[in-house]
PDB file of C-alpha atoms in Angstrom:
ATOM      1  CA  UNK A  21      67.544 -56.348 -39.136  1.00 96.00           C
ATOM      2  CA  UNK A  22      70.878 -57.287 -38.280  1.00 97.00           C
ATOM      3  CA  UNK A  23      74.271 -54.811 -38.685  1.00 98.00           C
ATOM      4  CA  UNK A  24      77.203 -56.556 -39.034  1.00 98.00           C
ATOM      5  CA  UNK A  25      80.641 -54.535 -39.344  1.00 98.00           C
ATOM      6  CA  UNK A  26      83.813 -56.117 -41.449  1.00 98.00           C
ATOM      7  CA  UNK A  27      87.106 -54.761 -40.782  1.00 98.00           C
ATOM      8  CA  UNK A  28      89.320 -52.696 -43.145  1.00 96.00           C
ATOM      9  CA  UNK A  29      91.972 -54.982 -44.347  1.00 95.00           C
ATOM     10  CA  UNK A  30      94.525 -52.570 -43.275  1.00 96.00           C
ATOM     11  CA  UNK A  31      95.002 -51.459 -39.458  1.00 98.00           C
ATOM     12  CA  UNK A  32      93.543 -48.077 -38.561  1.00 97.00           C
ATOM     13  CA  UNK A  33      94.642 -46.110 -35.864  1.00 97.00           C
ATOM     14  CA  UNK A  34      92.815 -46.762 -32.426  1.00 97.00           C
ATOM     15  CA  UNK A  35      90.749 -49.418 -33.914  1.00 98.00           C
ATOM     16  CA  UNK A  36      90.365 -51.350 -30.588  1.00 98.00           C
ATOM     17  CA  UNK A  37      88.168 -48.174 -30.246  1.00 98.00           C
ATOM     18  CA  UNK A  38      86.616 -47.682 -32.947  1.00 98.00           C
ATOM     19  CA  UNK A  39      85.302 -51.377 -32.774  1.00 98.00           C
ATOM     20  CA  UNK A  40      83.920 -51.063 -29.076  1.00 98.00           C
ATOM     21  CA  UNK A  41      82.111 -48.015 -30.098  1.00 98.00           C
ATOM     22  CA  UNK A  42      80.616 -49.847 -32.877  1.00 98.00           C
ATOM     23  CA  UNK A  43      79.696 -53.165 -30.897  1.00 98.00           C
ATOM     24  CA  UNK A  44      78.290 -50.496 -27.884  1.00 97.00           C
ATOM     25  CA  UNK A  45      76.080 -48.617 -29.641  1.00 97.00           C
ATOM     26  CA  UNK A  46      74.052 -51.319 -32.040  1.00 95.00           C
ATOM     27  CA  UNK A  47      76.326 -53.322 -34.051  1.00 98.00           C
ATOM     28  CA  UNK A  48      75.560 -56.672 -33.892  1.00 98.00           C
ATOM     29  CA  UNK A  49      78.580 -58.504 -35.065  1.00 98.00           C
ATOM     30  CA  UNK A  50      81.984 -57.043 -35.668  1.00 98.00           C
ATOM     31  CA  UNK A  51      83.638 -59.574 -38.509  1.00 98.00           C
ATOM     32  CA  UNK A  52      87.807 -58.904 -37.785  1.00 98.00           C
ATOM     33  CA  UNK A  53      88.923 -59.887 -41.353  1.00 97.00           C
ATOM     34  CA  UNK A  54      92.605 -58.930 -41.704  1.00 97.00           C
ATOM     35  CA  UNK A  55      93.345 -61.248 -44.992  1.00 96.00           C
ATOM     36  CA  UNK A  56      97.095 -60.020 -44.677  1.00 96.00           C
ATOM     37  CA  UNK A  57      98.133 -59.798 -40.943  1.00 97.00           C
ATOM     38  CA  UNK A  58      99.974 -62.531 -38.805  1.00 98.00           C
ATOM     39  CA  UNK A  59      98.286 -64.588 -35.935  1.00 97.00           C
ATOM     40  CA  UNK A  60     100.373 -62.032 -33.588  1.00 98.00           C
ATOM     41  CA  UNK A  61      98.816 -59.102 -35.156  1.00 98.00           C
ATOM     42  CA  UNK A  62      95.450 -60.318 -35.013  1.00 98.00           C
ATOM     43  CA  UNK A  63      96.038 -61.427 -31.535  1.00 98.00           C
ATOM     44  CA  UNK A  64      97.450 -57.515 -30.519  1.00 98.00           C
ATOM     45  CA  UNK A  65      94.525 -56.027 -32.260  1.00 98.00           C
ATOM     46  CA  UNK A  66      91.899 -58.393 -30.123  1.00 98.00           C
ATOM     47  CA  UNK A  67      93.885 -57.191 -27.057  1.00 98.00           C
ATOM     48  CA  UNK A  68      93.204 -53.938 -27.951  1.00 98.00           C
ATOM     49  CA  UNK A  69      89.164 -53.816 -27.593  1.00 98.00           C
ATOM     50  CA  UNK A  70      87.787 -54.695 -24.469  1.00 98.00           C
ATOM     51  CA  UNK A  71      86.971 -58.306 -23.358  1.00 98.00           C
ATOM     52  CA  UNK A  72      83.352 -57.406 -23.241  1.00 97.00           C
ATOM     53  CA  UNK A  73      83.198 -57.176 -26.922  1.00 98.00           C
ATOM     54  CA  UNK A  74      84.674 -60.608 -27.262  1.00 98.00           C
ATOM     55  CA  UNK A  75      81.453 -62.658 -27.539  1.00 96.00           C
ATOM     56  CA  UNK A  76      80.548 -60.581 -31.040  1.00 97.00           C
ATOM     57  CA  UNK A  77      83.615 -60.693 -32.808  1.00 98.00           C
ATOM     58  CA  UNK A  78      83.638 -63.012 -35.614  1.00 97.00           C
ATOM     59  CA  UNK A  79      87.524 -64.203 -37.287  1.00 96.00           C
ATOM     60  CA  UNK A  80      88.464 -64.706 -40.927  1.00 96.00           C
ATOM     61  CA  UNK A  81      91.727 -65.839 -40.222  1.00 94.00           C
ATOM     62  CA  UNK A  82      93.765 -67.760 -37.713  1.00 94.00           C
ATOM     63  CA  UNK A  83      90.696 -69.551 -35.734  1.00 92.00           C
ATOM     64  CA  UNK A  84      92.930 -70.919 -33.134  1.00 91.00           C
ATOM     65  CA  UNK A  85      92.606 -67.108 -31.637  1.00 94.00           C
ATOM     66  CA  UNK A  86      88.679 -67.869 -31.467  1.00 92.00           C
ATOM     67  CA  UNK A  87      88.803 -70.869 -29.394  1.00 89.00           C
ATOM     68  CA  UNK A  88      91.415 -68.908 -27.187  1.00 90.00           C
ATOM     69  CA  UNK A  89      89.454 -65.759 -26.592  1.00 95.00           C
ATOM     70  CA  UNK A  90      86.072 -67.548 -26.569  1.00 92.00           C
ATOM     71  CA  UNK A  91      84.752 -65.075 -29.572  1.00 95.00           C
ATOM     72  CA  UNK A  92      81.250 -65.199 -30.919  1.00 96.00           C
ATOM     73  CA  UNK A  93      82.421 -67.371 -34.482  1.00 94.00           C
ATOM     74  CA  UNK A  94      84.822 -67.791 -37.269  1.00 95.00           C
ATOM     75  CA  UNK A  95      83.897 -67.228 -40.540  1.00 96.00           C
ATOM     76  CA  UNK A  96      84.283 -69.378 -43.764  1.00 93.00           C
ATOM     77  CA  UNK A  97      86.127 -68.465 -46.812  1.00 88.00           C
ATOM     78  CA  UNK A  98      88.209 -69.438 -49.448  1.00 86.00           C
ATOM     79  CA  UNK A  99      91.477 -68.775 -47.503  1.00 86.00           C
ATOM     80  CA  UNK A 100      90.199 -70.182 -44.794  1.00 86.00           C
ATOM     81  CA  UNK A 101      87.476 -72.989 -45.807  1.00 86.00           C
ATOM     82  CA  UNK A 102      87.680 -75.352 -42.515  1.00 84.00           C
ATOM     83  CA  UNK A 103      86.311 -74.414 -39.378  1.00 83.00           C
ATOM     84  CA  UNK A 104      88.506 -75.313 -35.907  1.00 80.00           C
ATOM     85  CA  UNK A 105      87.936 -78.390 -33.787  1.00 76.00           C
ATOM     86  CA  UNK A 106      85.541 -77.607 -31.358  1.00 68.00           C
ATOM     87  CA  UNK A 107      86.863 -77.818 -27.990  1.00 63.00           C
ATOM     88  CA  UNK A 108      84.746 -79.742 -25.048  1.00 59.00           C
ATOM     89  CA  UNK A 109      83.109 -76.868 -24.055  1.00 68.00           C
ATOM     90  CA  UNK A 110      83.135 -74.103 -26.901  1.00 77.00           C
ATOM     91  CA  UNK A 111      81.920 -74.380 -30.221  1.00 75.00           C
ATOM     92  CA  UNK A 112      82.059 -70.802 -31.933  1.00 81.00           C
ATOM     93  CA  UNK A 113      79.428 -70.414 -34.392  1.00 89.00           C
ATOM     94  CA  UNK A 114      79.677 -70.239 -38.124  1.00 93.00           C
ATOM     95  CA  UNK A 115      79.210 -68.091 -40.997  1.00 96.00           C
ATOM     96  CA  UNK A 116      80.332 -68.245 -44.529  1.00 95.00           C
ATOM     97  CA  UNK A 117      80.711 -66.301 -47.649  1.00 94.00           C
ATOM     98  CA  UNK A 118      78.559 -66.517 -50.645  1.00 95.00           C
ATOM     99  CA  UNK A 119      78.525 -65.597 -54.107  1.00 94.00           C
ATOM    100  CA  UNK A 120      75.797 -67.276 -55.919  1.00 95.00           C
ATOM    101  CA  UNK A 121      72.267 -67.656 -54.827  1.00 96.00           C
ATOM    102  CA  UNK A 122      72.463 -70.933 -55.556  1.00 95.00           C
ATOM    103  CA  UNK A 123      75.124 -71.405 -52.352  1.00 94.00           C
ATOM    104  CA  UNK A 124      72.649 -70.235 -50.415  1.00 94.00           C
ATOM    105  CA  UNK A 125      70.542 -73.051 -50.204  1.00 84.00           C
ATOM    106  CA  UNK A 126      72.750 -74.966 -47.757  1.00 79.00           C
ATOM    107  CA  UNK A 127      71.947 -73.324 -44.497  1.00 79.00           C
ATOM    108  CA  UNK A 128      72.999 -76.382 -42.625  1.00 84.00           C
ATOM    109  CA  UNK A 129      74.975 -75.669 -39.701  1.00 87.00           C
ATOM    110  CA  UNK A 130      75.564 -72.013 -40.082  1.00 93.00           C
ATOM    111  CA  UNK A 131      74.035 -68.754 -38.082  1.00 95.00           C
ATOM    112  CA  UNK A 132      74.393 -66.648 -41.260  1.00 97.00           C
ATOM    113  CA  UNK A 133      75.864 -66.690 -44.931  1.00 97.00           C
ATOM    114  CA  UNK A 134      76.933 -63.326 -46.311  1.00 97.00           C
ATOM    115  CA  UNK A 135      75.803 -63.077 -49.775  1.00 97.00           C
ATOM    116  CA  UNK A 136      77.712 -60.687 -51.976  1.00 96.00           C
ATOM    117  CA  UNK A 137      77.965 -58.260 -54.152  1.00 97.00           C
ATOM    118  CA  UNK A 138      74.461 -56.948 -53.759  1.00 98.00           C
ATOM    119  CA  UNK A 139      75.506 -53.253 -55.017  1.00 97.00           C
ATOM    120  CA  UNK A 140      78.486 -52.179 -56.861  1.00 94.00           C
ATOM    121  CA  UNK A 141      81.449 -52.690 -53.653  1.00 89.00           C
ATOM    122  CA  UNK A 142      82.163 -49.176 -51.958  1.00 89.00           C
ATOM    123  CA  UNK A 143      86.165 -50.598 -50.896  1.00 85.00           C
ATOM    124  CA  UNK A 144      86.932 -52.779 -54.034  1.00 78.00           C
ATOM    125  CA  UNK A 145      87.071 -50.946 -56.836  1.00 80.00           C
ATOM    126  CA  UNK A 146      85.606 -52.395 -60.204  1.00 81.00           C
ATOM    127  CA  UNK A 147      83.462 -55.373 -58.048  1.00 82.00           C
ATOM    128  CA  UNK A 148      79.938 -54.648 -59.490  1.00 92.00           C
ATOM    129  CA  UNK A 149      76.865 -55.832 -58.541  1.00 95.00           C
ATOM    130  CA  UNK A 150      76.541 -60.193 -59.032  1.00 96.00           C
ATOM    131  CA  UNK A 151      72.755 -59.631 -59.181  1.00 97.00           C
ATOM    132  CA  UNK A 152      69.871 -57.876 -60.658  1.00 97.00           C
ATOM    133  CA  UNK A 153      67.004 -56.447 -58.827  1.00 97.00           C
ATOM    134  CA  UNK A 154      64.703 -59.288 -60.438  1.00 98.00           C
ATOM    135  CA  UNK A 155      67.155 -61.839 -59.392  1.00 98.00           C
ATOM    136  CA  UNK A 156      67.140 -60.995 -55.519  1.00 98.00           C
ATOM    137  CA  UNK A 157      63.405 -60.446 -55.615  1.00 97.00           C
ATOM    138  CA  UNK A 158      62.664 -64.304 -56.896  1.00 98.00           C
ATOM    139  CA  UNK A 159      65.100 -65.544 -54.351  1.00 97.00           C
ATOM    140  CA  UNK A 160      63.453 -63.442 -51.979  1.00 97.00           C
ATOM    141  CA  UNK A 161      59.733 -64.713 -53.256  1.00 97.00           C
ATOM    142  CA  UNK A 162      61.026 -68.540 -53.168  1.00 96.00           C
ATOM    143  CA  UNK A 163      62.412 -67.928 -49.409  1.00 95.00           C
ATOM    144  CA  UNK A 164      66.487 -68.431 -50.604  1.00 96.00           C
ATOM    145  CA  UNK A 165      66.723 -65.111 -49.102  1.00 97.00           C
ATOM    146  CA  UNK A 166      65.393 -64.893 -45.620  1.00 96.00           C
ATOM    147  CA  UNK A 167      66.466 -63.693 -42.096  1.00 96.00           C
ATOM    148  CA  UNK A 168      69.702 -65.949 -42.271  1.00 96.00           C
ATOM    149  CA  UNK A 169      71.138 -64.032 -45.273  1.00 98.00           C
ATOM    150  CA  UNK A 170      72.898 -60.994 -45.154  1.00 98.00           C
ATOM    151  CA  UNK A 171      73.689 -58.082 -47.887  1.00 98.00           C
ATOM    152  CA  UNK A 172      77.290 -57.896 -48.599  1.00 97.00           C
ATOM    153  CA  UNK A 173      78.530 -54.929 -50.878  1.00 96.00           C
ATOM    154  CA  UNK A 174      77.991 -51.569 -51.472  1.00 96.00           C
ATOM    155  CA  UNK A 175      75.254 -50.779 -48.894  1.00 97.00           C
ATOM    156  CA  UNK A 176      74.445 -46.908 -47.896  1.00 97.00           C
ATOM    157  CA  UNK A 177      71.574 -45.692 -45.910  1.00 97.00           C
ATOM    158  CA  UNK A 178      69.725 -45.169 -49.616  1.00 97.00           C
ATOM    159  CA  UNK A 179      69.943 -48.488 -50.215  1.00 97.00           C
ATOM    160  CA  UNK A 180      68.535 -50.094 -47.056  1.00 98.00           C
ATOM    161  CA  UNK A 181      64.913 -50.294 -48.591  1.00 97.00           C
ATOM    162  CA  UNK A 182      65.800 -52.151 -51.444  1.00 97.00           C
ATOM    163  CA  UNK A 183      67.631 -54.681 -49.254  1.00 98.00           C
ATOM    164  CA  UNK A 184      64.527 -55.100 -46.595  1.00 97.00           C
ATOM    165  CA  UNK A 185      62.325 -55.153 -49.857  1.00 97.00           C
ATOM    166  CA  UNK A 186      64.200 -58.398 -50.766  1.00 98.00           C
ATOM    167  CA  UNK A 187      64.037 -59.755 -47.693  1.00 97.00           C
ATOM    168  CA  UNK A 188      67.335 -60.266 -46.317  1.00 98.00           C
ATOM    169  CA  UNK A 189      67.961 -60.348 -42.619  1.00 98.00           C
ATOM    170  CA  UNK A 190      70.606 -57.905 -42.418  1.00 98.00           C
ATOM    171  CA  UNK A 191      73.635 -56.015 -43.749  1.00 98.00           C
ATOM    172  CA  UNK A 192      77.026 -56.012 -43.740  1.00 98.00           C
ATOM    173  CA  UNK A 193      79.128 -53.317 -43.595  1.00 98.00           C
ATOM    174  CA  UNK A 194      82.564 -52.176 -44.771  1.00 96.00           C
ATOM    175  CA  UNK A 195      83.279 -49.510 -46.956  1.00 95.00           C
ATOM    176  CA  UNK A 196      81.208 -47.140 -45.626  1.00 96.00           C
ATOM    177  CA  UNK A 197      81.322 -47.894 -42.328  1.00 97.00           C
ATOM    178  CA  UNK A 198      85.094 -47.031 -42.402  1.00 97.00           C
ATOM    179  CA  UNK A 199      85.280 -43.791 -44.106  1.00 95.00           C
ATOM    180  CA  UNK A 200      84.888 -41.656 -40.811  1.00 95.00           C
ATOM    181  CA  UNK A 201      87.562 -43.425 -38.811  1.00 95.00           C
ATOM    182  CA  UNK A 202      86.947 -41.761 -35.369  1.00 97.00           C
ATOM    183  CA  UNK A 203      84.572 -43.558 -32.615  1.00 97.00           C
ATOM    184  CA  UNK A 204      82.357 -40.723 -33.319  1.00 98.00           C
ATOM    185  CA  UNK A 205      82.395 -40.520 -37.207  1.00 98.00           C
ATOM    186  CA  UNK A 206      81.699 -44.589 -37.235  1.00 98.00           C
ATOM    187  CA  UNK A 207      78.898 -44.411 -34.678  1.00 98.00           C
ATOM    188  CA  UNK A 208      77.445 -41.617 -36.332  1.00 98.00           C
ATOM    189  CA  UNK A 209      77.734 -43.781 -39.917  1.00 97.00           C
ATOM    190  CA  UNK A 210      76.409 -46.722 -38.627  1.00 98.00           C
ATOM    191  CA  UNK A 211      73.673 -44.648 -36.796  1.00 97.00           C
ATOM    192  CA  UNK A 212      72.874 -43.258 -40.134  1.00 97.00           C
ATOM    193  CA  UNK A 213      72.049 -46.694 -42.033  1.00 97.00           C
ATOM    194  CA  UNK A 214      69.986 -48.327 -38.480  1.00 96.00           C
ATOM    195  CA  UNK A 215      67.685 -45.018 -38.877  1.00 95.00           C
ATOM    196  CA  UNK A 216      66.615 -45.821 -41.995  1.00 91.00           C
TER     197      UNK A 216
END
């Protein structure tokens, strides 16, 4: 199973740090989504975690900055629907945002598609679950849910069974990732949810 970390929108303190901690002990993708910030701010926070880290962050915003620092992908949304011109000798990979299964069943041409909200949303208050249990199981039985599809929304380490159960290849992680802002506290969250 995959563990993918998304950003707060706002800017924490240290959070160069905090996302190196993440992406060094088991995270496999760190998603920098930052719907609000400027191409400079972006650009200070990438300068802020270690170059190592580079080829697993993922950008919702300002894609230019992806090419530059060769980063693992952009991601697709519906600020930001059109993916950069590939350069001669770097094309970052894609992912995109879902919200119907039915969106699901063009896989063409992307590593992953987030599909969301699997639980009631943890960070956005009010955003209740878009599925039921019986829903996610047939998509799961018909192989619309598979190892390129990732939980978006609401996930905790209680909830991790019901999300292997229906077959997705991983979760994504934001609310409760961020709610112990210190390398240790996010580690330690993040450990929580990969133990169970």
């Amino acid at each position: 199973m995959k563990y993918i970390g998304i950003t707060p929108e706002h800017f924490l303190p240290d959070e160069g740090l905090l996302i190196a901690a993440l992406l060094d002990h088991g995270l496999y993708r760190l998603h920098l989504r930052k719907p609000s910030a400027s191409r400079n701010e972006v650009e200070q926070l990438l300068r802020a975690i270690p170059a190592s880290c580079y080829n697993r962050i993922v950008l919702h915003d300002h894609f230019d900055l992806a090419i530059s620092y060769r980063l693992a992908g952009v991601h697709l949304n519906r600020r930001s629907p059109v993916p950069p011109a590939a350069t001669a000798h770097y094309i970052p990979a894609l992912s995109r945002s879902c919200h119907s299964i039915s969106e699901l069943t063009d896989h063409e041409g992307y590593s992953y598609q987030f599909l969301s909200p699997i639980f009631d949303s943890i960070s956005k208050r009010g955003y209740s679950a878009g599925f039921t249990p019986e829903q996610l199981q047939t998509a799961a039985g018909q192989g619309i849910i598979d190892e390129r599809v990732i939980a978006l929304g609401g996930i905790t380490p209680e909830r991790i069974s019901a999300v292997r159960e229906w077959h997705f290849g991983g979760v994504a992680l934001l609310g409760y990732l961020w709610q112990e802002p210190t390398p240790e506290g996010v580690v330690a969250r993040l450990n929580r949810i990969r133990n169970m």
